[in-house]
mmCIF file of C-alpha atoms in Angstrom:
data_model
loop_
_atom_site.group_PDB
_atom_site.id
_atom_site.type_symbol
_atom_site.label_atom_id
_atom_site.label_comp_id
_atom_site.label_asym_id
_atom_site.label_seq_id
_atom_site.Cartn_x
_atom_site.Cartn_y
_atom_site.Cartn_z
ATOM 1 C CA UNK F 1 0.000 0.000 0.000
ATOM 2 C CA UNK F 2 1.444 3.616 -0.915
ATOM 3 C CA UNK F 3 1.953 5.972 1.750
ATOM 4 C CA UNK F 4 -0.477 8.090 0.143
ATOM 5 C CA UNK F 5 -3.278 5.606 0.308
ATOM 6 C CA UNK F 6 -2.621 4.569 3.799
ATOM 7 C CA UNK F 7 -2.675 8.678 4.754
ATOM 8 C CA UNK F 8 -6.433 8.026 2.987
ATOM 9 C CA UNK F 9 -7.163 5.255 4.707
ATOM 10 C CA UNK F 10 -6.236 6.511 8.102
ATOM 11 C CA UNK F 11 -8.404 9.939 7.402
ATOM 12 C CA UNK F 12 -11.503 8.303 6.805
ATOM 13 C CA UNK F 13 -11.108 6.035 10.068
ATOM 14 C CA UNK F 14 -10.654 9.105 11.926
ATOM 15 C CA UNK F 15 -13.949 10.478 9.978
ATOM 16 C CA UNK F 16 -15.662 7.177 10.867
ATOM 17 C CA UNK F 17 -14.557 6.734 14.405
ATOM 18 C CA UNK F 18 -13.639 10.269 15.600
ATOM 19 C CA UNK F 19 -10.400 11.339 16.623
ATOM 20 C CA UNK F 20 -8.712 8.897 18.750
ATOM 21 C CA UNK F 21 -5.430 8.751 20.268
ATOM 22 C CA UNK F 22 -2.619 7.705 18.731
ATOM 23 C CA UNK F 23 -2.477 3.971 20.248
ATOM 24 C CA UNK F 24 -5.573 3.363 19.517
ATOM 25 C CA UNK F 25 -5.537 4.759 15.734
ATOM 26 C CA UNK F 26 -2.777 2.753 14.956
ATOM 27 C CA UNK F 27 -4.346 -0.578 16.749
ATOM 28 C CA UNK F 28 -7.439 0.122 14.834
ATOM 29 C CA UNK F 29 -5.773 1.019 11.223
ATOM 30 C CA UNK F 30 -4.006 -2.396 11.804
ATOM 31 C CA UNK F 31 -7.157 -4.375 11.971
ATOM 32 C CA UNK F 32 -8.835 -1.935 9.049
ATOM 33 C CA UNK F 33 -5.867 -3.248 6.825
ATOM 34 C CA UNK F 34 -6.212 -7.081 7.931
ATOM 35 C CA UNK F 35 -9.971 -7.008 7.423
ATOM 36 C CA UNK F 36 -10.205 -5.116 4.023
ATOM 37 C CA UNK F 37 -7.199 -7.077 2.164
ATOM 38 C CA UNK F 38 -9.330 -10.433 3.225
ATOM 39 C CA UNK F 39 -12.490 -9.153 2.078
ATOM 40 C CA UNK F 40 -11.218 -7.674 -1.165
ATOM 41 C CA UNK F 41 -9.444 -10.905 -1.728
ATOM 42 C CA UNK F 42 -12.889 -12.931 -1.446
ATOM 43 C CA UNK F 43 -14.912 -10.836 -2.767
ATOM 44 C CA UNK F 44 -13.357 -9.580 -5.870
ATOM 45 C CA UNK F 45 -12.356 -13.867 -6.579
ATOM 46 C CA UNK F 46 -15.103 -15.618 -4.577
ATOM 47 C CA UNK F 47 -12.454 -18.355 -4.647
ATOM 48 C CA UNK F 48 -8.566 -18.713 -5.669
ATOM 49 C CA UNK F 49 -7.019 -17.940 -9.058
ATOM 50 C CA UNK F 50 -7.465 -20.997 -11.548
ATOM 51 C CA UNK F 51 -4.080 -22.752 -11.719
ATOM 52 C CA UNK F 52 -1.954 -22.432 -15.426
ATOM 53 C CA UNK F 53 -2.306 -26.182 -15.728
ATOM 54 C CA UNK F 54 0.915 -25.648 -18.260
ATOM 55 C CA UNK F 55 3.039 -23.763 -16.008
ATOM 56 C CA UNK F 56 6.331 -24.993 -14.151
ATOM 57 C CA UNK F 57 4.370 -25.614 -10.775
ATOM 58 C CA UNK F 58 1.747 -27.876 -12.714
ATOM 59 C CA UNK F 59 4.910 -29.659 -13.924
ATOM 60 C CA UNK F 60 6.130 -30.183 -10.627
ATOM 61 C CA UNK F 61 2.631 -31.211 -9.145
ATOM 62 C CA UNK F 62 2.330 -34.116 -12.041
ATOM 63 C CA UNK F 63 6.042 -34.818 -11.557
ATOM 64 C CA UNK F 64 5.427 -35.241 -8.037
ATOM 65 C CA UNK F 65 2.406 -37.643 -8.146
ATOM 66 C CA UNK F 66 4.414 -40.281 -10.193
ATOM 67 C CA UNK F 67 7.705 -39.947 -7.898
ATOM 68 C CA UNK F 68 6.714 -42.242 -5.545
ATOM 69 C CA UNK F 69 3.913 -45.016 -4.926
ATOM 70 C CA UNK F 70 1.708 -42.599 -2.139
ATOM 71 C CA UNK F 71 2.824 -39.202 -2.286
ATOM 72 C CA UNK F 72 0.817 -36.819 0.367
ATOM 73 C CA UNK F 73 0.742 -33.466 -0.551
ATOM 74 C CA UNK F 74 0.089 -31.755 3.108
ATOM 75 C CA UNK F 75 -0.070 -29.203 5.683
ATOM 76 C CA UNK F 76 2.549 -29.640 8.480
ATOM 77 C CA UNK F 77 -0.286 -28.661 11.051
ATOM 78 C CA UNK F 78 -3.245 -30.422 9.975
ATOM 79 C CA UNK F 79 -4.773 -33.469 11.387
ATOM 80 C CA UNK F 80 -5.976 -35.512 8.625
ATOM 81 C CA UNK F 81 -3.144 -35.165 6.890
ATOM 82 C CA UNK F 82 -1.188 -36.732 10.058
ATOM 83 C CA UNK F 83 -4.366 -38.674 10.104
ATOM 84 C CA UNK F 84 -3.230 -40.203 6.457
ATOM 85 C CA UNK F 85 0.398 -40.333 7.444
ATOM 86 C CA UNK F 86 0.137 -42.153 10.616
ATOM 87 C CA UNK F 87 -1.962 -45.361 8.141
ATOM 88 C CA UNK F 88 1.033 -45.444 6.234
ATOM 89 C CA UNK F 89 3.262 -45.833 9.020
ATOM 90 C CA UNK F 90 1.078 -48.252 10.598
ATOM 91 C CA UNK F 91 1.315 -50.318 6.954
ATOM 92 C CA UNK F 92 5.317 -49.206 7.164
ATOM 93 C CA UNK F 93 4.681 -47.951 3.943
ATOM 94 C CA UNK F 94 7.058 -45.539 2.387
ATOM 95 C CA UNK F 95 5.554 -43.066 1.248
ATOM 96 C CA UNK F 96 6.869 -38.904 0.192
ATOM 97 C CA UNK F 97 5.521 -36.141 1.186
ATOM 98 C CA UNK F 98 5.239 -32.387 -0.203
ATOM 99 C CA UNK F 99 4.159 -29.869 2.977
ATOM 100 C CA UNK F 100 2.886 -26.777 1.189
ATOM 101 C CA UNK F 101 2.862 -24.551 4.174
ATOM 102 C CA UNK F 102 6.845 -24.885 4.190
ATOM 103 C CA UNK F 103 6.280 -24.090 0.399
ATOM 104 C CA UNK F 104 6.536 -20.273 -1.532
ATOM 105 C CA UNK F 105 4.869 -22.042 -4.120
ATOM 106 C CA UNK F 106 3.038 -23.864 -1.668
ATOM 107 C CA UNK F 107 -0.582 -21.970 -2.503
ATOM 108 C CA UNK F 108 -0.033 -22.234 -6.371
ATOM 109 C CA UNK F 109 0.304 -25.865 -5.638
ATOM 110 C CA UNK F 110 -3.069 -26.207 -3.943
ATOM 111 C CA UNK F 111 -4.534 -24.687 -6.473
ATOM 112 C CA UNK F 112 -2.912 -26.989 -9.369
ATOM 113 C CA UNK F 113 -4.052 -29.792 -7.088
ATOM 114 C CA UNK F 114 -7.864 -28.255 -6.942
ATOM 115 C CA UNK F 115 -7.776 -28.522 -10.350
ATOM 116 C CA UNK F 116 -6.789 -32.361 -10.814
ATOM 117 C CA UNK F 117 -8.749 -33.320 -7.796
ATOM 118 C CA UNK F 118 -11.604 -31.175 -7.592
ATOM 119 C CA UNK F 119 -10.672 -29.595 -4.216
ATOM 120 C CA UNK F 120 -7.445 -27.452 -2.792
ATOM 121 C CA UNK F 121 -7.875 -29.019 0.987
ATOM 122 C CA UNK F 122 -5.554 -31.116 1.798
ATOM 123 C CA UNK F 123 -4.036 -33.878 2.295
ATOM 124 C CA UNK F 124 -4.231 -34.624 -1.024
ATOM 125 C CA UNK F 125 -3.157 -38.056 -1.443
ATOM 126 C CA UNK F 126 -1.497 -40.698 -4.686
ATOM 127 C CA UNK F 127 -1.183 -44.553 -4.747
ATOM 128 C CA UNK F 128 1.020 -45.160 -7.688
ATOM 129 C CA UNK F 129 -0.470 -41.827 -9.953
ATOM 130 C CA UNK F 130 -4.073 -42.308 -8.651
ATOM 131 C CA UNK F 131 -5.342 -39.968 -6.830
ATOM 132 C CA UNK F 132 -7.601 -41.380 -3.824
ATOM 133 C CA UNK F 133 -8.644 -38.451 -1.725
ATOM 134 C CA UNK F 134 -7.961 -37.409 1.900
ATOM 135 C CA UNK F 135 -7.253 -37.997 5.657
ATOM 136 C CA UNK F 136 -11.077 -39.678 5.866
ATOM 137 C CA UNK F 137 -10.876 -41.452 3.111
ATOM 138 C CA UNK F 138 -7.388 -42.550 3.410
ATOM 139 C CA UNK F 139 -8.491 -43.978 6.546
ATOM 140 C CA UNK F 140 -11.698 -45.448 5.590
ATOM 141 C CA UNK F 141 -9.540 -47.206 2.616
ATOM 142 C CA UNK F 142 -7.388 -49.121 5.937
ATOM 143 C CA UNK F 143 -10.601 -49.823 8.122
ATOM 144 C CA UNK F 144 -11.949 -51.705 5.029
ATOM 145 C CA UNK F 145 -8.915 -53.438 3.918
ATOM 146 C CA UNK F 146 -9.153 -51.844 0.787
ATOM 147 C CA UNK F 147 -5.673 -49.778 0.808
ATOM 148 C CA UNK F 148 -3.540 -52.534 1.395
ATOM 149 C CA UNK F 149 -5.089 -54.369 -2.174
ATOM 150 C CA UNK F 150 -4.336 -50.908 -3.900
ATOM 151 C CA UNK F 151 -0.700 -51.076 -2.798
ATOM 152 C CA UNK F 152 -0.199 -54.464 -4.071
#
């Protein structure tokens, strides 16, 4: 944001919240920035940038899949993806993993993965190429007996 346009901004919170002191302003011009860059950002996409399915980071993604027999792309702090790792340890399964959060490209890969799969959450997870969906279903797959005939 220019200096200019933060100047703005600031003069029309003091215009909709009176003059406050200086503390305060700043506490309150924090939030106003926080609040209006998410809104803009779903409002003005309603959802995230299609992926450029011929781009380097598509590469990757497709290279990815067909590096490994289960390849989990993940979140370091989400549950069902340690949900989905923690079946393949308990198989002693090797499997690789891609955490996007320790990514830059991490949210362009989401999105390539949104486009193969039909959804950005994740874990988003391979057997041999295949994709065969997430922490729930990953686990459903073991409960059944199911996974273990799809890594044969």
């Amino acid at each position: 944001m220019a200096l200019s346009e933060s100047c703005l901004l600031a003069e029309v919170i003091h215009l909709r919240r009176g003059i406050l002191d200086i503390d305060d302003s700043i506490l309150f011009y924090s939030k106003a920035i926080i609040r209006t860059t998410q809104i803009r950002h779903f409002t003005s996409t309603g959802r995230s940038q299609p992926a450029d399915m011929s781009g380097p980071v598509a590469q990757f993604v497709k290279d990815a899949i067909l590096q490994d027999t289960i390849v989990i792309f993940s979140k370091s702090y989400c549950p069902y993806c340690t949900m989905a790792k923690e079946v393949f340890q308990k198989l002693q399964r090797k499997f690789t993993t891609i955490e996007l959060d320790g990514r830059d490209d991490g949210d362009q890969i989401q999105s390539v993965l949104g486009e193969i799969t039909g959804a950005r959450t994740v874990p988003r997870v391979f057997i041999k190429g295949e994709f065969v969906g997430g922490g729930s279903d990953v686990k459903n797959l073991y409960e059944n007996g199911k996974l273990e005939k799809m890594l044969q």
